[in-house]
């Protein structure tokens, strides 16, 4: 059975692109991108979706009730099994979240529960991390619940914050997100995690070893970008500064 993916996005769409790239390379398996919905006409993610040839729908945000009704109609029409929030800039209603309970994921640019919740988005997250003198930051993929950024965690990845300003840290974590979101999707698709439980640690560790080997192809294709942002060889970055 193929898991049908739907996306809700508002911005540039780099996480959307990373997921699509993992699908095209065959790293992310057992699922298929069906539809991208955005509330922002002309957003970068819309252009990416059109280029990739998947269904793209732009729904102006009039009221939350009207918007969510239209979104649900499209998702049901495409028989979407898993909804992915990828830089979506609106808070979803309790009713919408309950409807998609256990079938909706989000990624956040910090190690939740720290630096999460209402008001923590964009550059502010990284400013607060550095102002708090945290030595480590990262990203978290979690199931979406009524409590913003507080749903059950699927997986996290971390990096050392040394010698970073907020914008540099943001770029570094964005690259880390591109590895972490596809991993979380595969964990869900493979039944390794659900909103109720995560399999035993030993089983997850074995799965992660296989996943990292599969993901090497994607990393190699992004080598230049990683080395430009970090200023060091990819192998050095992964060995010294990144915890996946």
PDB file of C-alpha atoms in Angstrom:
ATOM      1  CA  UNK A   1       0.000   0.000   0.000  1.00  0.00           C
ATOM      2  CA  UNK A   2       1.374   3.413  -1.002  1.00  0.00           C
ATOM      3  CA  UNK A   3       0.996   6.275   1.489  1.00  0.00           C
ATOM      4  CA  UNK A   4      -0.388   9.316  -0.290  1.00  0.00           C
ATOM      5  CA  UNK A   5       1.244  12.574   0.831  1.00  0.00           C
ATOM      6  CA  UNK A   6      -0.324  16.022   0.958  1.00  0.00           C
ATOM      7  CA  UNK A   7       1.520  19.261   1.757  1.00  0.00           C
ATOM      8  CA  UNK A   8       0.457  22.530   3.391  1.00  0.00           C
ATOM      9  CA  UNK A   9       3.046  25.259   2.814  1.00  0.00           C
ATOM     10  CA  UNK A  10       3.382  29.032   2.686  1.00  0.00           C
ATOM     11  CA  UNK A  11       7.012  29.894   1.976  1.00  0.00           C
ATOM     12  CA  UNK A  12       9.999  29.083  -0.169  1.00  0.00           C
ATOM     13  CA  UNK A  13       9.447  25.330   0.053  1.00  0.00           C
ATOM     14  CA  UNK A  14      12.922  23.971   0.696  1.00  0.00           C
ATOM     15  CA  UNK A  15      11.602  21.189   2.946  1.00  0.00           C
ATOM     16  CA  UNK A  16       8.994  20.337   0.324  1.00  0.00           C
ATOM     17  CA  UNK A  17      11.785  20.148  -2.264  1.00  0.00           C
ATOM     18  CA  UNK A  18      13.949  17.955  -0.032  1.00  0.00           C
ATOM     19  CA  UNK A  19      11.087  15.488   0.393  1.00  0.00           C
ATOM     20  CA  UNK A  20      10.428  15.440  -3.356  1.00  0.00           C
ATOM     21  CA  UNK A  21      14.137  14.903  -4.038  1.00  0.00           C
ATOM     22  CA  UNK A  22      14.206  11.949  -1.621  1.00  0.00           C
ATOM     23  CA  UNK A  23      11.215  10.477  -3.462  1.00  0.00           C
ATOM     24  CA  UNK A  24      12.815  10.960  -6.877  1.00  0.00           C
ATOM     25  CA  UNK A  25      16.032   9.297  -5.717  1.00  0.00           C
ATOM     26  CA  UNK A  26      14.105   6.334  -4.323  1.00  0.00           C
ATOM     27  CA  UNK A  27      15.423   6.971  -0.813  1.00  0.00           C
ATOM     28  CA  UNK A  28      11.963   7.727   0.530  1.00  0.00           C
ATOM     29  CA  UNK A  29       9.837   4.734  -0.411  1.00  0.00           C
ATOM     30  CA  UNK A  30       6.311   3.433  -0.004  1.00  0.00           C
ATOM     31  CA  UNK A  31       4.786   6.875  -0.484  1.00  0.00           C
ATOM     32  CA  UNK A  32       3.860   9.333  -3.209  1.00  0.00           C
ATOM     33  CA  UNK A  33       3.380  13.118  -3.354  1.00  0.00           C
ATOM     34  CA  UNK A  34      -0.189  13.845  -4.416  1.00  0.00           C
ATOM     35  CA  UNK A  35      -1.015  17.479  -3.755  1.00  0.00           C
ATOM     36  CA  UNK A  36       0.484  20.736  -2.520  1.00  0.00           C
ATOM     37  CA  UNK A  37      -1.801  23.377  -1.000  1.00  0.00           C
ATOM     38  CA  UNK A  38      -0.600  26.908  -0.281  1.00  0.00           C
ATOM     39  CA  UNK A  39      -2.284  29.982   1.130  1.00  0.00           C
ATOM     40  CA  UNK A  40       0.215  32.316  -0.579  1.00  0.00           C
ATOM     41  CA  UNK A  41      -0.083  33.059  -4.278  1.00  0.00           C
ATOM     42  CA  UNK A  42       3.335  33.305  -5.895  1.00  0.00           C
ATOM     43  CA  UNK A  43       5.145  31.593  -3.010  1.00  0.00           C
ATOM     44  CA  UNK A  44       8.352  29.794  -3.902  1.00  0.00           C
ATOM     45  CA  UNK A  45       6.823  26.488  -2.876  1.00  0.00           C
ATOM     46  CA  UNK A  46       4.040  26.931  -5.453  1.00  0.00           C
ATOM     47  CA  UNK A  47       6.596  27.305  -8.226  1.00  0.00           C
ATOM     48  CA  UNK A  48       8.454  24.241  -6.973  1.00  0.00           C
ATOM     49  CA  UNK A  49       5.275  22.170  -6.938  1.00  0.00           C
ATOM     50  CA  UNK A  50       4.342  23.209 -10.466  1.00  0.00           C
ATOM     51  CA  UNK A  51       7.840  22.382 -11.673  1.00  0.00           C
ATOM     52  CA  UNK A  52       7.638  18.922 -10.097  1.00  0.00           C
ATOM     53  CA  UNK A  53       4.337  18.229 -11.830  1.00  0.00           C
ATOM     54  CA  UNK A  54       2.165  17.493  -8.819  1.00  0.00           C
ATOM     55  CA  UNK A  55      -1.256  19.007  -8.226  1.00  0.00           C
ATOM     56  CA  UNK A  56      -0.949  22.523  -6.787  1.00  0.00           C
ATOM     57  CA  UNK A  57      -3.835  24.459  -5.247  1.00  0.00           C
ATOM     58  CA  UNK A  58      -3.637  28.030  -3.938  1.00  0.00           C
ATOM     59  CA  UNK A  59      -6.400  28.871  -1.457  1.00  0.00           C
ATOM     60  CA  UNK A  60      -6.559  32.484  -0.245  1.00  0.00           C
ATOM     61  CA  UNK A  61      -6.950  32.656   3.532  1.00  0.00           C
ATOM     62  CA  UNK A  62     -10.328  34.329   4.047  1.00  0.00           C
ATOM     63  CA  UNK A  63     -11.380  32.770   7.333  1.00  0.00           C
ATOM     64  CA  UNK A  64      -9.954  29.703   9.044  1.00  0.00           C
ATOM     65  CA  UNK A  65     -13.248  27.832   8.750  1.00  0.00           C
ATOM     66  CA  UNK A  66     -13.575  28.415   4.995  1.00  0.00           C
ATOM     67  CA  UNK A  67      -9.900  27.700   4.350  1.00  0.00           C
ATOM     68  CA  UNK A  68      -9.875  24.434   6.286  1.00  0.00           C
ATOM     69  CA  UNK A  69     -13.083  23.248   4.666  1.00  0.00           C
ATOM     70  CA  UNK A  70     -11.555  23.749   1.210  1.00  0.00           C
ATOM     71  CA  UNK A  71      -8.302  22.083   2.273  1.00  0.00           C
ATOM     72  CA  UNK A  72     -10.103  19.036   3.636  1.00  0.00           C
ATOM     73  CA  UNK A  73     -12.140  18.740   0.456  1.00  0.00           C
ATOM     74  CA  UNK A  74      -8.994  18.635  -1.685  1.00  0.00           C
ATOM     75  CA  UNK A  75      -7.160  16.240   0.633  1.00  0.00           C
ATOM     76  CA  UNK A  76     -10.115  13.863   0.682  1.00  0.00           C
ATOM     77  CA  UNK A  77     -10.440  14.098  -3.096  1.00  0.00           C
ATOM     78  CA  UNK A  78      -6.792  13.024  -3.417  1.00  0.00           C
ATOM     79  CA  UNK A  79      -7.238  10.360  -0.707  1.00  0.00           C
ATOM     80  CA  UNK A  80      -4.296  11.761   1.253  1.00  0.00           C
ATOM     81  CA  UNK A  81      -3.058   9.505   4.067  1.00  0.00           C
ATOM     82  CA  UNK A  82      -0.411  11.766   5.599  1.00  0.00           C
ATOM     83  CA  UNK A  83      -0.483  15.576   5.716  1.00  0.00           C
ATOM     84  CA  UNK A  84       2.852  17.386   5.954  1.00  0.00           C
ATOM     85  CA  UNK A  85       3.156  20.956   7.188  1.00  0.00           C
ATOM     86  CA  UNK A  86       6.182  22.440   5.434  1.00  0.00           C
ATOM     87  CA  UNK A  87       6.585  26.056   6.447  1.00  0.00           C
ATOM     88  CA  UNK A  88       2.855  26.636   6.830  1.00  0.00           C
ATOM     89  CA  UNK A  89       2.282  30.005   8.520  1.00  0.00           C
ATOM     90  CA  UNK A  90      -1.181  29.568  10.055  1.00  0.00           C
ATOM     91  CA  UNK A  91      -2.468  27.911  13.223  1.00  0.00           C
ATOM     92  CA  UNK A  92      -4.918  25.113  12.487  1.00  0.00           C
ATOM     93  CA  UNK A  93      -8.181  24.709  14.384  1.00  0.00           C
ATOM     94  CA  UNK A  94      -8.787  22.094  17.056  1.00  0.00           C
ATOM     95  CA  UNK A  95     -11.355  20.435  14.783  1.00  0.00           C
ATOM     96  CA  UNK A  96      -8.964  20.229  11.824  1.00  0.00           C
ATOM     97  CA  UNK A  97      -6.143  18.857  13.961  1.00  0.00           C
ATOM     98  CA  UNK A  98      -8.442  16.270  15.539  1.00  0.00           C
ATOM     99  CA  UNK A  99      -9.599  15.166  12.084  1.00  0.00           C
ATOM    100  CA  UNK A 100      -5.953  14.561  11.082  1.00  0.00           C
ATOM    101  CA  UNK A 101      -4.819  13.171  14.446  1.00  0.00           C
ATOM    102  CA  UNK A 102      -1.913  10.797  13.937  1.00  0.00           C
ATOM    103  CA  UNK A 103      -1.805  11.652  10.224  1.00  0.00           C
ATOM    104  CA  UNK A 104      -0.281  15.146  10.255  1.00  0.00           C
ATOM    105  CA  UNK A 105       3.391  16.032  10.787  1.00  0.00           C
ATOM    106  CA  UNK A 106       5.262  19.293  11.300  1.00  0.00           C
ATOM    107  CA  UNK A 107       8.933  20.233  11.496  1.00  0.00           C
ATOM    108  CA  UNK A 108      10.211  22.884  13.912  1.00  0.00           C
ATOM    109  CA  UNK A 109      13.711  24.462  13.901  1.00  0.00           C
ATOM    110  CA  UNK A 110      14.645  23.737  17.515  1.00  0.00           C
ATOM    111  CA  UNK A 111      15.001  20.829  19.887  1.00  0.00           C
ATOM    112  CA  UNK A 112      11.480  20.784  21.264  1.00  0.00           C
ATOM    113  CA  UNK A 113      10.086  21.354  23.808  1.00  0.00           C
ATOM    114  CA  UNK A 114      12.661  24.178  24.037  1.00  0.00           C
ATOM    115  CA  UNK A 115      12.004  27.292  21.938  1.00  0.00           C
ATOM    116  CA  UNK A 116       8.642  26.135  20.651  1.00  0.00           C
ATOM    117  CA  UNK A 117       5.038  27.261  20.840  1.00  0.00           C
ATOM    118  CA  UNK A 118       3.221  30.418  19.789  1.00  0.00           C
ATOM    119  CA  UNK A 119       5.567  33.153  18.596  1.00  0.00           C
ATOM    120  CA  UNK A 120       8.535  30.861  18.061  1.00  0.00           C
ATOM    121  CA  UNK A 121       9.100  30.780  14.320  1.00  0.00           C
ATOM    122  CA  UNK A 122      11.625  32.008  11.772  1.00  0.00           C
ATOM    123  CA  UNK A 123      14.716  33.885  12.901  1.00  0.00           C
ATOM    124  CA  UNK A 124      13.380  34.471  16.411  1.00  0.00           C
ATOM    125  CA  UNK A 125      13.943  30.813  17.317  1.00  0.00           C
ATOM    126  CA  UNK A 126      17.655  31.022  16.530  1.00  0.00           C
ATOM    127  CA  UNK A 127      18.062  34.410  18.209  1.00  0.00           C
ATOM    128  CA  UNK A 128      16.603  32.990  21.417  1.00  0.00           C
ATOM    129  CA  UNK A 129      18.799  29.885  21.209  1.00  0.00           C
ATOM    130  CA  UNK A 130      21.960  31.985  20.939  1.00  0.00           C
ATOM    131  CA  UNK A 131      20.806  34.534  23.526  1.00  0.00           C
ATOM    132  CA  UNK A 132      20.325  31.617  25.920  1.00  0.00           C
ATOM    133  CA  UNK A 133      23.918  30.510  25.220  1.00  0.00           C
ATOM    134  CA  UNK A 134      22.825  27.043  24.154  1.00  0.00           C
ATOM    135  CA  UNK A 135      25.720  24.970  22.849  1.00  0.00           C
ATOM    136  CA  UNK A 136      23.431  22.699  20.840  1.00  0.00           C
ATOM    137  CA  UNK A 137      20.327  23.297  18.732  1.00  0.00           C
ATOM    138  CA  UNK A 138      18.568  21.371  15.998  1.00  0.00           C
ATOM    139  CA  UNK A 139      15.202  20.434  14.565  1.00  0.00           C
ATOM    140  CA  UNK A 140      12.247  18.279  15.560  1.00  0.00           C
ATOM    141  CA  UNK A 141       9.566  16.450  13.608  1.00  0.00           C
ATOM    142  CA  UNK A 142       6.403  15.894  15.615  1.00  0.00           C
ATOM    143  CA  UNK A 143       2.792  14.872  15.212  1.00  0.00           C
ATOM    144  CA  UNK A 144       0.512  17.904  15.095  1.00  0.00           C
ATOM    145  CA  UNK A 145      -1.817  18.332  18.059  1.00  0.00           C
ATOM    146  CA  UNK A 146      -3.949  21.146  19.439  1.00  0.00           C
ATOM    147  CA  UNK A 147      -0.997  22.368  21.533  1.00  0.00           C
ATOM    148  CA  UNK A 148       1.343  24.188  19.141  1.00  0.00           C
ATOM    149  CA  UNK A 149       4.708  22.388  18.737  1.00  0.00           C
ATOM    150  CA  UNK A 150       3.916  20.045  21.627  1.00  0.00           C
ATOM    151  CA  UNK A 151       2.785  16.898  19.806  1.00  0.00           C
ATOM    152  CA  UNK A 152       4.538  13.522  20.202  1.00  0.00           C
ATOM    153  CA  UNK A 153       8.042  13.610  18.721  1.00  0.00           C
ATOM    154  CA  UNK A 154       9.029  11.252  15.902  1.00  0.00           C
ATOM    155  CA  UNK A 155      12.685  12.225  15.632  1.00  0.00           C
ATOM    156  CA  UNK A 156      15.190  15.012  16.245  1.00  0.00           C
ATOM    157  CA  UNK A 157      18.591  15.988  14.881  1.00  0.00           C
ATOM    158  CA  UNK A 158      21.110  18.309  16.510  1.00  0.00           C
ATOM    159  CA  UNK A 159      24.179  20.372  15.749  1.00  0.00           C
ATOM    160  CA  UNK A 160      26.704  22.419  17.678  1.00  0.00           C
ATOM    161  CA  UNK A 161      25.980  26.143  17.630  1.00  0.00           C
ATOM    162  CA  UNK A 162      29.605  27.275  17.864  1.00  0.00           C
ATOM    163  CA  UNK A 163      30.618  30.508  16.127  1.00  0.00           C
ATOM    164  CA  UNK A 164      27.134  31.127  14.692  1.00  0.00           C
ATOM    165  CA  UNK A 165      25.018  34.222  14.276  1.00  0.00           C
ATOM    166  CA  UNK A 166      21.223  33.742  14.016  1.00  0.00           C
ATOM    167  CA  UNK A 167      21.087  33.731  10.206  1.00  0.00           C
ATOM    168  CA  UNK A 168      23.991  31.311   9.854  1.00  0.00           C
ATOM    169  CA  UNK A 169      22.446  29.010  12.452  1.00  0.00           C
ATOM    170  CA  UNK A 170      19.149  29.216  10.578  1.00  0.00           C
ATOM    171  CA  UNK A 171      20.828  28.116   7.335  1.00  0.00           C
ATOM    172  CA  UNK A 172      22.635  25.250   9.052  1.00  0.00           C
ATOM    173  CA  UNK A 173      19.481  23.965  10.713  1.00  0.00           C
ATOM    174  CA  UNK A 174      17.546  24.311   7.465  1.00  0.00           C
ATOM    175  CA  UNK A 175      20.004  21.894   5.854  1.00  0.00           C
ATOM    176  CA  UNK A 176      19.531  19.548   8.802  1.00  0.00           C
ATOM    177  CA  UNK A 177      15.757  19.726   8.338  1.00  0.00           C
ATOM    178  CA  UNK A 178      16.193  18.478   4.771  1.00  0.00           C
ATOM    179  CA  UNK A 179      17.608  15.236   6.186  1.00  0.00           C
ATOM    180  CA  UNK A 180      15.281  14.921   9.160  1.00  0.00           C
ATOM    181  CA  UNK A 181      11.841  15.434   7.629  1.00  0.00           C
ATOM    182  CA  UNK A 182      12.180  12.656   5.018  1.00  0.00           C
ATOM    183  CA  UNK A 183      13.507  10.363   7.756  1.00  0.00           C
ATOM    184  CA  UNK A 184      10.468  11.031   9.950  1.00  0.00           C
ATOM    185  CA  UNK A 185       8.107  10.393   7.041  1.00  0.00           C
ATOM    186  CA  UNK A 186       9.776   7.051   6.350  1.00  0.00           C
ATOM    187  CA  UNK A 187       9.569   6.129  10.035  1.00  0.00           C
ATOM    188  CA  UNK A 188       5.824   6.783   9.959  1.00  0.00           C
ATOM    189  CA  UNK A 189       5.306   4.956   6.657  1.00  0.00           C
ATOM    190  CA  UNK A 190       7.288   1.947   7.888  1.00  0.00           C
ATOM    191  CA  UNK A 191       5.178   1.761  11.043  1.00  0.00           C
ATOM    192  CA  UNK A 192       8.174   2.450  13.253  1.00  0.00           C
ATOM    193  CA  UNK A 193       6.310   5.261  15.005  1.00  0.00           C
ATOM    194  CA  UNK A 194       2.738   6.370  15.527  1.00  0.00           C
ATOM    195  CA  UNK A 195       1.115   9.077  17.611  1.00  0.00           C
ATOM    196  CA  UNK A 196       0.605   6.472  20.347  1.00  0.00           C
ATOM    197  CA  UNK A 197       4.002   4.784  20.456  1.00  0.00           C
ATOM    198  CA  UNK A 198       7.559   4.415  19.185  1.00  0.00           C
ATOM    199  CA  UNK A 199       9.082   0.979  18.670  1.00  0.00           C
ATOM    200  CA  UNK A 200      11.834  -0.177  21.029  1.00  0.00           C
ATOM    201  CA  UNK A 201      15.140   1.708  20.874  1.00  0.00           C
ATOM    202  CA  UNK A 202      17.139  -1.244  19.525  1.00  0.00           C
ATOM    203  CA  UNK A 203      14.785  -1.699  16.591  1.00  0.00           C
ATOM    204  CA  UNK A 204      14.864   2.031  15.814  1.00  0.00           C
ATOM    205  CA  UNK A 205      18.679   2.099  15.961  1.00  0.00           C
ATOM    206  CA  UNK A 206      18.973  -0.725  13.444  1.00  0.00           C
ATOM    207  CA  UNK A 207      16.526   1.047  11.143  1.00  0.00           C
ATOM    208  CA  UNK A 208      18.440   4.339  11.468  1.00  0.00           C
ATOM    209  CA  UNK A 209      21.705   2.712  10.385  1.00  0.00           C
ATOM    210  CA  UNK A 210      20.091   1.476   7.184  1.00  0.00           C
ATOM    211  CA  UNK A 211      18.411   4.841   6.597  1.00  0.00           C
ATOM    212  CA  UNK A 212      21.651   6.808   6.902  1.00  0.00           C
ATOM    213  CA  UNK A 213      23.282   4.564   4.310  1.00  0.00           C
ATOM    214  CA  UNK A 214      20.378   5.154   1.928  1.00  0.00           C
ATOM    215  CA  UNK A 215      20.505   8.904   2.536  1.00  0.00           C
ATOM    216  CA  UNK A 216      24.168   9.213   1.542  1.00  0.00           C
ATOM    217  CA  UNK A 217      23.170   9.643  -2.105  1.00  0.00           C
ATOM    218  CA  UNK A 218      21.097  12.723  -1.282  1.00  0.00           C
ATOM    219  CA  UNK A 219      23.837  14.173   0.914  1.00  0.00           C
ATOM    220  CA  UNK A 220      26.390  13.755  -1.848  1.00  0.00           C
ATOM    221  CA  UNK A 221      24.179  15.710  -4.232  1.00  0.00           C
ATOM    222  CA  UNK A 222      23.934  18.517  -1.651  1.00  0.00           C
ATOM    223  CA  UNK A 223      27.658  18.465  -0.791  1.00  0.00           C
ATOM    224  CA  UNK A 224      28.458  21.879  -2.302  1.00  0.00           C
ATOM    225  CA  UNK A 225      25.629  23.574  -0.404  1.00  0.00           C
ATOM    226  CA  UNK A 226      26.625  22.023   2.918  1.00  0.00           C
ATOM    227  CA  UNK A 227      30.280  22.932   2.472  1.00  0.00           C
ATOM    228  CA  UNK A 228      29.431  26.498   1.441  1.00  0.00           C
ATOM    229  CA  UNK A 229      27.249  27.066   4.526  1.00  0.00           C
ATOM    230  CA  UNK A 230      29.580  25.360   6.985  1.00  0.00           C
ATOM    231  CA  UNK A 231      32.918  26.332   5.425  1.00  0.00           C
ATOM    232  CA  UNK A 232      34.278  22.813   5.931  1.00  0.00           C
ATOM    233  CA  UNK A 233      34.249  19.472   4.160  1.00  0.00           C
ATOM    234  CA  UNK A 234      30.977  17.564   4.449  1.00  0.00           C
ATOM    235  CA  UNK A 235      32.666  14.617   6.153  1.00  0.00           C
ATOM    236  CA  UNK A 236      34.124  16.917   8.822  1.00  0.00           C
ATOM    237  CA  UNK A 237      30.756  18.591   9.442  1.00  0.00           C
ATOM    238  CA  UNK A 238      28.925  15.286   9.860  1.00  0.00           C
ATOM    239  CA  UNK A 239      31.626  13.881  12.124  1.00  0.00           C
ATOM    240  CA  UNK A 240      32.326  16.883  14.364  1.00  0.00           C
ATOM    241  CA  UNK A 241      29.213  19.041  14.467  1.00  0.00           C
ATOM    242  CA  UNK A 242      26.059  17.097  13.555  1.00  0.00           C
ATOM    243  CA  UNK A 243      24.158  14.548  15.652  1.00  0.00           C
ATOM    244  CA  UNK A 244      21.565  12.662  13.606  1.00  0.00           C
TER     245      UNK A 244
END
